[in-house]
Short mmCIF file of C-alpha atoms in Angstrom, two decimals:
data_model
loop_
_atom_site.label_atom_id
_atom_site.label_comp_id
_atom_site.label_asym_id
_atom_site.label_seq_id
_atom_site.Cartn_x
_atom_site.Cartn_y
_atom_site.Cartn_z
CA MET A 186 36.64 2.79 14.90
CA ALA A 187 33.53 2.89 12.98
CA ASP A 188 29.78 0.48 13.09
CA GLU A 189 30.58 -2.00 10.94
CA PRO A 190 27.83 -1.99 8.62
CA GLN A 191 24.55 -4.27 9.54
CA PRO A 192 24.16 -7.10 6.85
CA GLU A 193 20.69 -6.01 5.44
CA THR A 194 17.62 -8.57 6.31
CA PRO A 195 15.11 -10.49 4.25
CA LYS A 196 13.10 -7.89 3.87
CA GLU A 197 15.55 -5.39 2.45
CA ARG A 198 17.33 -7.52 0.25
CA TRP A 199 14.02 -8.36 -1.82
CA ASP A 200 13.52 -4.48 -1.84
CA ARG A 201 16.89 -4.21 -2.82
CA ASN A 202 16.43 -7.44 -6.22
CA PHE A 203 12.68 -5.71 -6.66
CA ALA A 204 14.46 -2.50 -7.50
CA ASP A 205 17.92 -3.18 -9.51
CA LEU A 206 15.03 -5.46 -11.82
CA LEU A 207 12.45 -2.32 -11.85
CA GLN A 208 15.58 -0.65 -12.90
CA GLU A 209 16.62 -3.01 -15.47
CA LEU A 210 12.80 -3.74 -17.27
CA ARG A 211 13.62 0.31 -17.43
CA VAL A 212 16.69 -0.22 -19.42
CA ALA A 213 15.24 -3.78 -22.30
CA GLN A 214 12.01 -1.35 -22.27
CA THR A 215 12.69 1.34 -23.76
CA GLY A 216 14.72 -0.84 -26.22
CA VAL A 217 11.60 -3.10 -27.06
CA GLN A 218 9.55 -0.32 -27.53
CA ILE A 219 11.13 1.53 -30.13
CA LEU A 220 12.30 -1.99 -31.58
CA PHE A 221 8.15 -2.56 -31.91
CA ALA A 222 7.25 1.25 -33.25
CA PHE A 223 10.15 0.73 -35.87
CA LEU A 224 7.45 -2.62 -37.07
CA LEU A 225 4.54 -1.55 -36.18
CA THR A 226 5.38 0.94 -39.02
CA LEU A 227 7.02 -1.25 -41.42
CA PRO A 228 4.28 -2.23 -43.22
CA PHE A 229 3.33 1.35 -44.00
CA SER A 230 6.46 2.18 -45.56
CA ASN A 231 6.78 2.53 -49.21
CA GLY A 232 8.92 0.03 -50.78
CA PHE A 233 6.78 -3.21 -48.37
CA PRO A 234 5.48 -4.34 -51.50
CA ARG A 235 8.30 -5.28 -53.11
CA THR A 236 9.07 -7.42 -50.09
CA THR A 237 10.14 -11.44 -50.64
CA GLU A 238 7.69 -13.49 -49.18
CA PHE A 239 10.63 -14.95 -46.92
CA GLN A 240 10.92 -11.67 -46.15
CA ARG A 241 7.26 -10.88 -45.54
CA ASP A 242 7.67 -14.39 -43.17
CA VAL A 243 10.92 -12.97 -41.45
CA TYR A 244 8.96 -9.48 -40.64
CA MET A 245 6.05 -11.36 -38.25
CA VAL A 246 8.24 -13.78 -36.57
CA SER A 247 10.00 -9.98 -35.67
CA LEU A 248 7.28 -8.43 -34.95
CA LEU A 249 4.84 -11.31 -33.10
CA SER A 250 8.64 -11.80 -31.11
CA ALA A 251 8.79 -8.38 -29.97
CA ALA A 252 4.90 -8.34 -28.96
CA ALA A 253 5.68 -11.02 -26.90
CA ALA A 254 9.48 -9.78 -25.60
CA THR A 255 6.87 -6.24 -24.72
CA ALA A 256 4.44 -8.68 -22.75
CA MET A 257 6.91 -9.96 -21.00
CA ILE A 258 8.84 -7.00 -19.77
CA ILE A 259 5.89 -5.20 -18.80
CA ALA A 260 4.61 -7.87 -17.06
CA PRO A 261 6.08 -7.38 -13.83
CA VAL A 262 4.30 -4.18 -13.63
CA ALA A 263 1.05 -6.15 -13.72
CA PHE A 264 1.77 -8.07 -11.48
CA HIS A 265 3.19 -6.09 -9.26
CA ARG A 266 -0.63 -3.26 -9.53
CA ALA A 267 -2.17 -7.17 -8.50
CA LEU A 268 -0.01 -8.15 -5.60
CA PHE A 269 0.27 -4.71 -4.47
CA ARG A 270 0.59 -4.19 -0.20
CA GLN A 271 0.67 -7.51 0.03
CA GLY A 272 3.52 -8.68 0.90
CA ARG A 273 4.54 -11.07 -1.29
CA LYS A 274 7.70 -9.17 -3.09
CA PRO A 275 9.72 -12.48 -3.08
CA GLU A 276 7.51 -13.86 -5.63
CA LEU A 277 7.28 -10.83 -6.62
CA VAL A 278 10.88 -10.74 -7.71
CA ARG A 279 11.37 -14.71 -9.13
CA PHE A 280 8.04 -13.83 -11.64
CA GLY A 281 10.25 -10.93 -12.77
CA HIS A 282 12.81 -12.24 -13.49
CA ARG A 283 11.77 -15.02 -15.60
CA MET A 284 9.64 -12.48 -17.03
CA ALA A 285 12.45 -9.91 -17.41
CA THR A 286 14.82 -13.33 -18.45
CA GLY A 287 11.60 -14.41 -21.70
CA GLY A 288 11.70 -10.85 -23.06
CA LEU A 289 14.65 -10.38 -22.64
CA ALA A 290 14.73 -14.01 -25.47
CA PHE A 291 12.09 -12.44 -27.44
CA LEU A 292 13.37 -9.11 -27.58
CA LEU A 293 17.00 -11.75 -29.24
CA ILE A 294 14.42 -13.21 -31.75
CA SER A 295 12.76 -10.24 -32.62
CA MET A 296 16.48 -8.54 -33.33
CA VAL A 297 17.89 -10.81 -35.12
CA SER A 298 15.07 -11.12 -37.50
CA ALA A 299 14.75 -7.24 -37.99
CA VAL A 300 18.73 -7.80 -39.08
CA LEU A 301 17.54 -10.86 -42.05
CA LEU A 302 14.44 -9.28 -42.23
CA ILE A 303 16.77 -5.77 -43.89
CA THR A 304 20.12 -7.05 -45.29
CA ASP A 305 18.53 -10.03 -46.93
CA PHE A 306 16.88 -6.15 -48.46
CA ILE A 307 19.71 -4.85 -49.52
CA LEU A 308 22.16 -7.49 -49.73
CA SER A 309 21.99 -11.10 -51.20
CA ARG A 310 20.60 -13.81 -49.03
CA THR A 311 23.72 -15.23 -47.89
CA VAL A 312 25.07 -12.72 -47.13
CA ALA A 313 22.52 -11.63 -44.85
CA ILE A 314 22.09 -15.22 -42.90
CA ILE A 315 25.84 -15.00 -42.50
CA VAL A 316 25.08 -11.34 -40.83
CA SER A 317 22.34 -12.25 -39.27
CA GLY A 318 24.13 -15.88 -37.61
CA ILE A 319 27.59 -13.38 -36.61
CA ALA A 320 23.68 -10.78 -34.81
CA ALA A 321 22.85 -13.56 -33.02
CA LEU A 322 25.81 -15.12 -32.23
CA PHE A 323 26.67 -11.09 -30.97
CA PHE A 324 23.49 -10.88 -28.80
CA ILE A 325 23.95 -14.84 -27.48
CA THR A 326 27.37 -14.14 -25.75
CA PHE A 327 27.11 -11.20 -24.32
CA TRP A 328 22.86 -11.34 -22.85
CA ALA A 329 23.74 -14.76 -21.91
CA ALA A 330 27.00 -16.52 -22.75
CA LEU A 331 29.10 -14.31 -20.10
CA PRO A 332 26.80 -13.67 -17.53
CA TRP A 333 26.17 -17.29 -17.06
CA SER A 334 29.84 -18.09 -17.54
CA ARG A 335 30.33 -14.96 -14.14
CA ARG A 336 27.27 -17.02 -11.73
CA ASP A 337 29.83 -18.00 -10.10
CA TRP A 338 31.96 -15.31 -8.97
CA GLY A 339 30.90 -14.47 -5.73
CA GLU A 340 30.57 -11.30 -3.60
CA PRO A 341 33.18 -8.17 -3.46
CA ASP A 342 34.87 -9.49 -1.10
CA ALA A 343 34.25 -13.52 -1.22
CA THR A 344 37.03 -15.28 -0.64
CA GLU A 345 38.33 -18.42 -2.59
CA ALA A 346 37.56 -20.72 -0.95
CA GLU A 347 33.90 -18.74 0.05
CA ILE A 348 33.13 -18.55 -3.59
CA THR A 349 34.57 -22.37 -3.75
CA ARG A 350 32.21 -23.13 -1.05
CA ARG A 351 29.66 -21.50 -2.57
CA ARG A 352 29.30 -23.90 -6.33
CA GLU A 353 30.24 -26.59 -4.34
CA HIS A 354 26.61 -25.68 -2.12
CA PRO A 355 24.55 -23.60 -3.72
CA GLU A 356 21.40 -24.81 -1.24
CA ASP A 357 23.74 -23.45 2.03
CA PHE A 358 23.67 -19.94 0.33
CA GLU A 359 19.22 -19.86 -1.53
CA LYS A 360 17.45 -16.92 0.19
CA PRO A 361 14.66 -17.78 2.33
CA THR A 362 10.87 -18.60 0.40
CA ASP A 363 8.69 -18.00 3.16
CA GLN A 364 9.68 -14.47 3.94
#
């Protein structure tokens, strides 16, 4: 009979959580940097002087929220450098999670603002607002509503009773903070 896999230690869990977080940040960072670069070059394009005051305001919202998203998504790297080899991985993972979540929120604002800016430039204001609202709903659905609705799925092999217990008594499943 094969040896059963050993459950991971708290240190191994924090290391895995940190590696997972870094992989997620790599994906998000690429998207936010491309959007930010596009927004940085936009004022230098030939058509930008034809924008309305509303469009320039939307541009500023998009640009500043992309800058905030960039800062927040890259922040865990700087935090890691500051805490390197200090045995504070749990703190780093929790901070990184908060920064990634905030960065994605700012990225959502920037993406929807960019959609509004471009659609308002080429279509009527009413159509632009409708299209941007649909884009916002799309992002909110896939980045927030679906993940939050699935938070209590439990572990892959968990029984319905275990999932229910996890939902009703989350304190029994919290990770220790003194590791």
